[in-house]
Amino acid sequence: MNFSVLPKIELHCHLDGSLRPKTIIDIAKREGIRLPSIEIDELEKELIAPLECESLDEYLKRFAIPNSVMQSKENLRRITFELFEDAAQENVKYMEVRFAPLLHVAKGLRVEEVIESVIDGMKDAEAKFNIKGNIILSCMRTMSAESAFEVVEKGKEFLGKGVVAIDLCASEEAGFCGQFVEPMALAREYGYHVTIHAGETGVGKNVLEAVELLGAERIGHGVFIKDCTEAYDIVKEKQVVLEMCPTSNVQTKAVNHYNEHPIYQFHQDGIKVTVNTDNRTVSDTTMAKECTIVFNEFSLSEEDYRQIYLTSVEASFADRETKEKLKKYIN
Ligand SMILES: [Zn+2]
């Protein structure tokens, strides 16, 4: 199967992990922002996490440079547009992009302006390319519950206008869900969908709590339900969809090698899985690359591709009309 040309759906992609290195250099030069290097090859060494990275925390260090050039409306709009353009070029038909608004207020932007600029960039790309998108607002679990409330409140006016869901991301501690029960309940009340990063770094029980305490409809990664029966059972029983990102999982050492990734076993056992990039730049990948790796590693069939594509469409936070359109691409 040639995944560069097959239609694809992406549900888990971070804006700040997916900047074109060229764009970072361009903005930094114009705005006098200091970079470790303005040579593209050298800069890439700082932006891309190696496969032999040691942990999620080491992986997360790669986000400081991108965020330094994501502090104006113009830049956020451009960067979002370019991400959708890159995805459209490899025939991604629908993509949900997530970002943490509070990381982009360092130079005085208001949270609402940050969100609006990202939506504008997405709309620009939708008008120009054959791709649809939606936005997920991430709350940093390294920040307080109050900061999550702030994102939920300020993002509310954009629901139905490009924003569809709320997420919790960043470094993962055991039992993090307890602290965010209230802001996530408020988000659900307002009509946000909920997807939560959990079970990425060894703690399967976080997935159970994300579903039970936070009402997660989807889980970012979820690799470690493999070691927690209760989490595994609830994901299977409630058909909670896993947004899996194989290369990222090798880099953060959720698994040591692609062949140890549980995606195939999960899929075989009736767990709903999807394939995603996580971060196109930090993980040096594309949807075509992730699909090729998974399908080759586990010898998946064309029927598996259809199933995963349709699972991704159904699990997306797109409206019914968009979902019906997306299904037609593989019929
Ligand atoms: Zn992620």
mmCIF file of C-alpha atoms and ligand atoms in Angstrom:
data_model
loop_
_atom_site.group_PDB
_atom_site.id
_atom_site.type_symbol
_atom_site.label_atom_id
_atom_site.label_comp_id
_atom_site.label_asym_id
_atom_site.label_seq_id
_atom_site.Cartn_x
_atom_site.Cartn_y
_atom_site.Cartn_z
ATOM 1 C CA MET A 1 0.000 0.000 0.000
ATOM 2 C CA ASN A 2 1.288 3.438 -0.922
ATOM 3 C CA PHE A 3 0.430 5.610 2.037
ATOM 4 C CA SER A 4 1.635 8.825 0.424
ATOM 5 C CA VAL A 5 -1.375 8.694 -1.883
ATOM 6 C CA LEU A 6 -3.999 6.896 0.222
ATOM 7 C CA PRO A 7 -6.446 9.162 2.073
ATOM 8 C CA LYS A 8 -5.606 9.564 5.751
ATOM 9 C CA ILE A 9 -7.105 11.020 8.922
ATOM 10 C CA GLU A 10 -5.010 12.454 11.730
ATOM 11 C CA LEU A 11 -6.435 12.942 15.215
ATOM 12 C CA HIS A 12 -3.321 13.618 17.293
ATOM 13 C CA CYS A 13 -0.926 16.293 16.118
ATOM 14 C CA HIS A 14 0.655 19.061 18.196
ATOM 15 C CA LEU A 15 1.085 22.405 16.497
ATOM 16 C CA ASP A 16 4.264 23.336 18.372
ATOM 17 C CA GLY A 17 5.875 19.998 17.544
ATOM 18 C CA SER A 18 5.222 20.336 13.845
ATOM 19 C CA LEU A 19 6.863 23.580 12.651
ATOM 20 C CA ARG A 20 8.906 23.705 9.485
ATOM 21 C CA PRO A 21 12.528 24.341 10.532
ATOM 22 C CA LYS A 22 12.812 26.831 7.643
ATOM 23 C CA THR A 23 9.938 28.840 9.085
ATOM 24 C CA ILE A 24 11.548 28.941 12.532
ATOM 25 C CA ILE A 25 14.725 30.367 11.001
ATOM 26 C CA ASP A 26 12.784 32.858 8.910
ATOM 27 C CA ILE A 27 10.779 34.206 11.857
ATOM 28 C CA ALA A 28 13.764 34.237 14.206
ATOM 29 C CA LYS A 29 15.835 36.256 11.718
ATOM 30 C CA ARG A 30 13.055 38.763 11.203
ATOM 31 C CA GLU A 31 12.297 39.189 14.894
ATOM 32 C CA GLY A 32 15.822 38.975 16.258
ATOM 33 C CA ILE A 33 15.149 35.790 18.209
ATOM 34 C CA ARG A 34 18.328 33.899 19.099
ATOM 35 C CA LEU A 35 18.547 30.330 17.843
ATOM 36 C CA PRO A 36 21.266 27.742 18.579
ATOM 37 C CA SER A 37 21.964 27.841 14.815
ATOM 38 C CA ILE A 38 20.497 29.373 11.685
ATOM 39 C CA GLU A 39 21.802 26.481 9.584
ATOM 40 C CA ILE A 40 18.907 24.178 8.846
ATOM 41 C CA ASP A 41 20.859 20.925 9.449
ATOM 42 C CA GLU A 42 22.198 22.175 12.764
ATOM 43 C CA LEU A 43 18.843 23.502 13.913
ATOM 44 C CA GLU A 44 17.169 20.202 13.039
ATOM 45 C CA LYS A 45 19.452 18.469 15.528
ATOM 46 C CA GLU A 46 17.914 20.629 18.252
ATOM 47 C CA LEU A 47 14.344 20.199 17.022
ATOM 48 C CA ILE A 48 14.202 16.482 16.307
ATOM 49 C CA ALA A 49 14.247 14.073 19.232
ATOM 50 C CA PRO A 50 16.483 11.074 18.513
ATOM 51 C CA LEU A 51 14.986 7.561 18.437
ATOM 52 C CA GLU A 52 17.317 6.787 21.311
ATOM 53 C CA CYS A 53 15.892 9.609 23.414
ATOM 54 C CA GLU A 54 15.626 8.614 27.084
ATOM 55 C CA SER A 55 12.180 9.660 28.233
ATOM 56 C CA LEU A 56 9.098 11.771 27.617
ATOM 57 C CA ASP A 57 10.674 14.579 29.621
ATOM 58 C CA GLU A 58 13.728 14.600 27.374
ATOM 59 C CA TYR A 59 11.470 14.559 24.321
ATOM 60 C CA LEU A 60 9.522 17.543 25.672
ATOM 61 C CA LYS A 61 12.683 19.698 25.764
ATOM 62 C CA ARG A 62 12.408 20.000 21.975
ATOM 63 C CA PHE A 63 9.467 22.366 22.264
ATOM 64 C CA ALA A 64 11.216 25.432 23.673
ATOM 65 C CA ILE A 65 12.630 26.692 20.351
ATOM 66 C CA PRO A 66 9.361 26.348 18.382
ATOM 67 C CA ASN A 67 7.417 28.133 21.104
ATOM 68 C CA SER A 68 9.798 31.090 20.975
ATOM 69 C CA VAL A 69 8.567 31.912 17.456
ATOM 70 C CA MET A 70 4.885 31.304 18.223
ATOM 71 C CA GLN A 71 4.132 34.516 20.102
ATOM 72 C CA SER A 72 2.339 36.673 17.538
ATOM 73 C CA LYS A 73 -0.959 36.410 15.704
ATOM 74 C CA GLU A 74 0.744 36.499 12.330
ATOM 75 C CA ASN A 75 3.197 33.723 13.198
ATOM 76 C CA LEU A 76 0.565 31.456 14.732
ATOM 77 C CA ARG A 77 -1.615 31.872 11.676
ATOM 78 C CA ARG A 78 1.247 31.118 9.294
ATOM 79 C CA ILE A 79 2.494 28.105 11.256
ATOM 80 C CA THR A 80 -0.982 26.574 11.423
ATOM 81 C CA PHE A 81 -1.529 27.171 7.719
ATOM 82 C CA GLU A 82 1.769 25.493 6.885
ATOM 83 C CA LEU A 83 0.998 22.457 9.040
ATOM 84 C CA PHE A 84 -2.319 21.938 7.248
ATOM 85 C CA GLU A 85 -0.557 22.497 3.927
ATOM 86 C CA ASP A 86 2.021 19.821 4.756
ATOM 87 C CA ALA A 87 -0.732 17.403 5.757
ATOM 88 C CA ALA A 88 -2.775 18.156 2.629
ATOM 89 C CA GLN A 89 0.291 17.456 0.458
ATOM 90 C CA GLU A 90 0.421 13.899 1.750
ATOM 91 C CA ASN A 91 -3.329 13.456 1.295
ATOM 92 C CA VAL A 92 -4.493 13.826 4.867
ATOM 93 C CA LYS A 93 -8.181 14.654 4.410
ATOM 94 C CA TYR A 94 -8.975 15.682 7.948
ATOM 95 C CA MET A 95 -6.735 16.674 10.833
ATOM 96 C CA GLU A 96 -7.301 17.730 14.428
ATOM 97 C CA VAL A 97 -4.512 20.000 15.594
ATOM 98 C CA ARG A 98 -3.908 20.647 19.274
ATOM 99 C CA PHE A 99 -1.933 23.279 21.118
ATOM 100 C CA ALA A 100 -1.757 24.846 24.565
ATOM 101 C CA PRO A 101 -2.942 28.477 24.308
ATOM 102 C CA LEU A 102 -1.167 29.438 27.539
ATOM 103 C CA LEU A 103 2.234 28.768 25.945
ATOM 104 C CA HIS A 104 1.714 31.597 23.466
ATOM 105 C CA VAL A 105 1.054 34.576 25.699
ATOM 106 C CA ALA A 106 4.708 35.345 26.569
ATOM 107 C CA LYS A 107 4.756 38.506 24.438
ATOM 108 C CA GLY A 108 1.380 39.846 25.479
ATOM 109 C CA LEU A 109 -1.159 38.080 23.272
ATOM 110 C CA ARG A 110 -4.485 37.402 24.921
ATOM 111 C CA VAL A 111 -5.560 33.759 25.076
ATOM 112 C CA GLU A 112 -8.519 34.542 22.791
ATOM 113 C CA GLU A 113 -6.187 36.086 20.211
ATOM 114 C CA VAL A 114 -3.986 32.997 20.282
ATOM 115 C CA ILE A 115 -6.947 30.689 19.632
ATOM 116 C CA GLU A 116 -8.380 32.943 16.946
ATOM 117 C CA SER A 117 -5.074 33.115 15.059
ATOM 118 C CA VAL A 118 -4.762 29.331 14.955
ATOM 119 C CA ILE A 119 -8.339 29.013 13.689
ATOM 120 C CA ASP A 120 -7.603 31.632 11.015
ATOM 121 C CA GLY A 121 -4.564 29.671 9.824
ATOM 122 C CA MET A 122 -6.652 26.510 9.619
ATOM 123 C CA LYS A 123 -9.415 28.303 7.670
ATOM 124 C CA ASP A 124 -6.864 29.758 5.241
ATOM 125 C CA ALA A 125 -5.635 26.230 4.519
ATOM 126 C CA GLU A 126 -9.146 24.782 4.236
ATOM 127 C CA ALA A 127 -9.919 27.405 1.595
ATOM 128 C CA LYS A 128 -6.827 26.554 -0.407
ATOM 129 C CA PHE A 129 -6.396 22.791 -0.026
ATOM 130 C CA ASN A 130 -8.618 19.740 0.053
ATOM 131 C CA ILE A 131 -8.400 19.281 3.810
ATOM 132 C CA LYS A 132 -10.706 19.918 6.768
ATOM 133 C CA GLY A 133 -9.659 20.525 10.313
ATOM 134 C CA ASN A 134 -10.641 21.157 13.883
ATOM 135 C CA ILE A 135 -8.785 22.465 16.899
ATOM 136 C CA ILE A 136 -8.230 20.854 20.302
ATOM 137 C CA LEU A 137 -7.201 23.098 23.187
ATOM 138 C CA SER A 138 -4.580 21.495 25.403
ATOM 139 C CA CYS A 139 -4.234 22.281 29.090
ATOM 140 C CA MET A 140 -0.804 21.711 30.570
ATOM 141 C CA ARG A 141 -1.008 19.275 33.474
ATOM 142 C CA THR A 142 2.238 20.773 34.736
ATOM 143 C CA MET A 143 0.192 23.916 35.394
ATOM 144 C CA SER A 144 -2.576 24.391 37.973
ATOM 145 C CA ALA A 145 -6.249 23.435 37.772
ATOM 146 C CA GLU A 146 -6.963 27.204 37.603
ATOM 147 C CA SER A 147 -4.995 27.456 34.371
ATOM 148 C CA ALA A 148 -7.127 24.641 32.936
ATOM 149 C CA PHE A 149 -10.264 26.568 33.948
ATOM 150 C CA GLU A 150 -8.856 29.596 32.138
ATOM 151 C CA VAL A 151 -8.417 27.659 28.877
ATOM 152 C CA VAL A 152 -11.903 26.121 29.174
ATOM 153 C CA GLU A 153 -13.522 29.517 29.824
ATOM 154 C CA LYS A 154 -11.645 31.494 27.197
ATOM 155 C CA GLY A 155 -11.986 28.814 24.546
ATOM 156 C CA LYS A 156 -15.742 28.536 25.049
ATOM 157 C CA GLU A 157 -16.682 31.246 22.532
ATOM 158 C CA PHE A 158 -14.849 29.318 19.787
ATOM 159 C CA LEU A 159 -16.798 26.081 20.251
ATOM 160 C CA GLY A 160 -18.504 25.241 16.994
ATOM 161 C CA LYS A 161 -16.276 27.804 15.252
ATOM 162 C CA GLY A 162 -13.184 25.642 14.898
ATOM 163 C CA VAL A 163 -12.609 24.439 18.458
ATOM 164 C CA VAL A 164 -14.064 21.036 19.289
ATOM 165 C CA ALA A 165 -12.288 19.573 22.304
ATOM 166 C CA ILE A 166 -10.145 19.907 25.376
ATOM 167 C CA ASP A 167 -7.014 17.891 26.226
ATOM 168 C CA LEU A 168 -4.518 17.494 29.046
ATOM 169 C CA CYS A 169 -0.882 17.076 28.023
ATOM 170 C CA ALA A 170 2.809 17.343 29.031
ATOM 171 C CA SER A 171 4.830 15.337 31.549
ATOM 172 C CA GLU A 172 2.769 12.452 33.003
ATOM 173 C CA GLU A 173 2.602 11.691 36.729
ATOM 174 C CA ALA A 174 0.644 8.831 38.270
ATOM 175 C CA GLY A 175 -2.773 10.029 39.439
ATOM 176 C CA PHE A 176 -2.727 13.387 37.619
ATOM 177 C CA CYS A 177 -6.427 13.163 36.753
ATOM 178 C CA GLY A 178 -7.675 13.871 40.281
ATOM 179 C CA GLN A 179 -6.509 17.465 40.115
ATOM 180 C CA PHE A 180 -8.428 18.254 36.912
ATOM 181 C CA VAL A 181 -11.856 16.770 37.609
ATOM 182 C CA GLU A 182 -13.618 20.123 37.927
ATOM 183 C CA PRO A 183 -12.246 21.972 34.908
ATOM 184 C CA MET A 184 -12.868 18.928 32.709
ATOM 185 C CA ALA A 185 -16.441 18.588 34.047
ATOM 186 C CA LEU A 186 -17.022 22.240 33.189
ATOM 187 C CA ALA A 187 -15.581 21.656 29.722
ATOM 188 C CA ARG A 188 -18.019 18.799 29.119
ATOM 189 C CA GLU A 189 -20.877 20.965 30.358
ATOM 190 C CA TYR A 190 -19.926 23.654 27.834
ATOM 191 C CA GLY A 191 -19.907 21.102 25.024
ATOM 192 C CA TYR A 192 -16.218 20.379 24.553
ATOM 193 C CA HIS A 193 -15.289 16.848 23.572
ATOM 194 C CA VAL A 194 -12.599 15.365 25.816
ATOM 195 C CA THR A 195 -9.390 13.596 24.858
ATOM 196 C CA ILE A 196 -6.647 13.059 27.423
ATOM 197 C CA HIS A 197 -2.974 12.108 27.124
ATOM 198 C CA ALA A 198 -2.654 9.090 29.403
ATOM 199 C CA GLY A 199 -0.817 5.798 29.688
ATOM 200 C CA GLU A 200 2.121 7.206 27.730
ATOM 201 C CA THR A 201 4.829 6.723 30.328
ATOM 202 C CA GLY A 202 4.170 3.550 32.245
ATOM 203 C CA VAL A 203 0.998 4.278 34.177
ATOM 204 C CA GLY A 204 -1.934 2.364 32.683
ATOM 205 C CA LYS A 205 -4.153 3.327 35.596
ATOM 206 C CA ASN A 206 -4.112 6.949 34.405
ATOM 207 C CA VAL A 207 -6.173 5.787 31.430
ATOM 208 C CA LEU A 208 -8.792 4.280 33.709
ATOM 209 C CA GLU A 209 -8.976 7.544 35.653
ATOM 210 C CA ALA A 210 -9.062 9.679 32.505
ATOM 211 C CA VAL A 211 -12.142 7.750 31.395
ATOM 212 C CA GLU A 212 -13.844 7.481 34.786
ATOM 213 C CA LEU A 213 -12.964 10.830 36.361
ATOM 214 C CA LEU A 214 -12.563 13.104 33.350
ATOM 215 C CA GLY A 215 -14.979 11.573 30.844
ATOM 216 C CA ALA A 216 -12.327 11.029 28.170
ATOM 217 C CA GLU A 217 -13.870 9.889 24.892
ATOM 218 C CA ARG A 218 -10.442 9.303 23.382
ATOM 219 C CA ILE A 219 -7.020 8.701 24.867
ATOM 220 C CA GLY A 220 -3.733 10.086 23.597
ATOM 221 C CA HIS A 221 -1.366 7.071 23.410
ATOM 222 C CA GLY A 222 -2.779 4.645 26.019
ATOM 223 C CA VAL A 223 0.146 2.289 25.436
ATOM 224 C CA PHE A 224 0.258 1.162 29.062
ATOM 225 C CA ILE A 225 -3.264 -0.212 29.280
ATOM 226 C CA LYS A 226 -1.296 -3.324 28.303
ATOM 227 C CA ASP A 227 -0.120 -3.520 31.929
ATOM 228 C CA CYS A 228 -3.381 -2.563 33.670
ATOM 229 C CA THR A 229 -6.320 -4.928 33.303
ATOM 230 C CA GLU A 230 -8.927 -2.485 34.600
ATOM 231 C CA ALA A 231 -7.813 0.190 32.147
ATOM 232 C CA TYR A 232 -7.669 -2.322 29.308
ATOM 233 C CA ASP A 233 -11.153 -3.600 30.045
ATOM 234 C CA ILE A 234 -12.780 -0.181 30.263
ATOM 235 C CA VAL A 235 -11.163 0.971 27.010
ATOM 236 C CA LYS A 236 -12.360 -2.177 25.290
ATOM 237 C CA GLU A 237 -15.823 -2.193 26.799
ATOM 238 C CA LYS A 238 -16.550 1.495 26.235
ATOM 239 C CA GLN A 239 -14.758 1.478 22.864
ATOM 240 C CA VAL A 240 -12.632 4.430 23.915
ATOM 241 C CA VAL A 241 -10.456 5.229 20.914
ATOM 242 C CA LEU A 242 -6.667 5.260 21.283
ATOM 243 C CA GLU A 243 -4.704 7.896 19.378
ATOM 244 C CA MET A 244 -1.467 5.990 18.907
ATOM 245 C CA CYS A 245 1.790 7.568 17.750
ATOM 246 C CA PRO A 246 4.362 4.801 17.167
ATOM 247 C CA THR A 247 7.527 6.819 16.475
ATOM 248 C CA SER A 248 6.879 9.143 19.391
ATOM 249 C CA ASN A 249 6.369 6.093 21.616
ATOM 250 C CA VAL A 250 9.761 4.695 20.603
ATOM 251 C CA GLN A 251 11.409 8.070 21.236
ATOM 252 C CA THR A 252 9.892 8.508 24.693
ATOM 253 C CA LYS A 253 10.676 4.867 25.503
ATOM 254 C CA ALA A 254 7.073 3.860 26.003
ATOM 255 C CA VAL A 255 8.328 0.959 23.877
ATOM 256 C CA ASN A 256 11.914 0.093 22.984
ATOM 257 C CA HIS A 257 11.309 -0.858 19.356
ATOM 258 C CA TYR A 258 8.497 -0.588 16.844
ATOM 259 C CA ASN A 259 8.029 -4.357 17.006
ATOM 260 C CA GLU A 260 7.157 -4.081 20.711
ATOM 261 C CA HIS A 261 4.394 -1.558 20.061
ATOM 262 C CA PRO A 262 1.033 -2.943 21.237
ATOM 263 C CA ILE A 263 -1.015 -1.319 18.446
ATOM 264 C CA TYR A 264 -1.385 -4.541 16.478
ATOM 265 C CA GLN A 265 -2.347 -6.665 19.473
ATOM 266 C CA PHE A 266 -4.878 -4.058 20.562
ATOM 267 C CA HIS A 267 -6.355 -3.909 17.069
ATOM 268 C CA GLN A 268 -6.556 -7.716 16.877
ATOM 269 C CA ASP A 269 -8.344 -7.795 20.201
ATOM 270 C CA GLY A 270 -11.038 -5.333 19.141
ATOM 271 C CA ILE A 271 -9.639 -2.191 20.745
ATOM 272 C CA LYS A 272 -10.207 0.879 18.597
ATOM 273 C CA VAL A 273 -6.840 2.226 17.443
ATOM 274 C CA THR A 274 -5.821 5.093 15.191
ATOM 275 C CA VAL A 275 -2.415 6.014 13.745
ATOM 276 C CA ASN A 276 -1.035 9.539 14.237
ATOM 277 C CA THR A 277 2.201 11.534 14.115
ATOM 278 C CA ASP A 278 2.094 13.262 17.524
ATOM 279 C CA ASN A 279 4.700 15.769 16.275
ATOM 280 C CA ARG A 280 5.786 15.980 12.676
ATOM 281 C CA THR A 281 9.031 17.815 13.381
ATOM 282 C CA VAL A 282 10.040 16.545 16.818
ATOM 283 C CA SER A 283 9.349 12.972 15.698
ATOM 284 C CA ASP A 284 10.649 13.681 12.175
ATOM 285 C CA THR A 285 7.636 11.984 10.648
ATOM 286 C CA THR A 286 4.493 12.189 8.534
ATOM 287 C CA MET A 287 1.231 10.259 8.456
ATOM 288 C CA ALA A 288 2.499 8.321 5.433
ATOM 289 C CA LYS A 289 5.617 7.355 7.364
ATOM 290 C CA GLU A 290 3.742 6.266 10.514
ATOM 291 C CA CYS A 291 1.255 4.204 8.501
ATOM 292 C CA THR A 292 4.040 2.583 6.494
ATOM 293 C CA ILE A 293 5.935 1.652 9.655
ATOM 294 C CA VAL A 294 2.898 0.128 11.357
ATOM 295 C CA PHE A 295 1.592 -1.698 8.304
ATOM 296 C CA ASN A 296 4.996 -3.139 7.399
ATOM 297 C CA GLU A 297 6.007 -4.037 10.913
ATOM 298 C CA PHE A 298 2.827 -6.001 11.550
ATOM 299 C CA SER A 299 1.902 -6.983 7.981
ATOM 300 C CA LEU A 300 -1.480 -5.313 8.150
ATOM 301 C CA SER A 301 -3.889 -5.711 5.250
ATOM 302 C CA GLU A 302 -5.963 -3.388 3.119
ATOM 303 C CA GLU A 303 -8.969 -4.348 5.247
ATOM 304 C CA ASP A 304 -7.048 -3.218 8.359
ATOM 305 C CA TYR A 305 -6.381 0.106 6.646
ATOM 306 C CA ARG A 306 -10.099 0.529 5.908
ATOM 307 C CA GLN A 307 -11.029 -0.318 9.478
ATOM 308 C CA ILE A 308 -8.511 2.092 10.985
ATOM 309 C CA TYR A 309 -9.521 4.836 8.553
ATOM 310 C CA LEU A 310 -13.208 4.408 9.413
ATOM 311 C CA THR A 311 -12.459 4.235 13.142
ATOM 312 C CA SER A 312 -10.567 7.523 12.793
ATOM 313 C CA VAL A 313 -13.472 9.148 10.984
ATOM 314 C CA GLU A 314 -16.028 7.974 13.537
ATOM 315 C CA ALA A 315 -13.808 8.936 16.479
ATOM 316 C CA SER A 316 -13.085 12.373 15.075
ATOM 317 C CA PHE A 317 -14.824 15.351 16.612
ATOM 318 C CA ALA A 318 -16.068 16.458 13.197
ATOM 319 C CA ASP A 319 -19.756 17.029 12.518
ATOM 320 C CA ARG A 320 -21.896 14.332 10.903
ATOM 321 C CA GLU A 321 -21.786 15.912 7.452
ATOM 322 C CA THR A 322 -17.975 16.043 7.437
ATOM 323 C CA LYS A 323 -17.777 12.439 8.636
ATOM 324 C CA GLU A 324 -19.997 11.263 5.783
ATOM 325 C CA LYS A 325 -17.796 13.105 3.279
ATOM 326 C CA LEU A 326 -14.633 11.608 4.753
ATOM 327 C CA LYS A 327 -16.026 8.080 4.527
ATOM 328 C CA LYS A 328 -16.629 8.501 0.808
ATOM 329 C CA TYR A 329 -12.910 8.897 0.124
ATOM 330 C CA ILE A 330 -12.372 5.195 0.626
ATOM 331 C CA ASN A 331 -15.584 3.913 -0.942
HETATM 332 ZN ZN ZN B 1 0.660 14.155 22.173
#
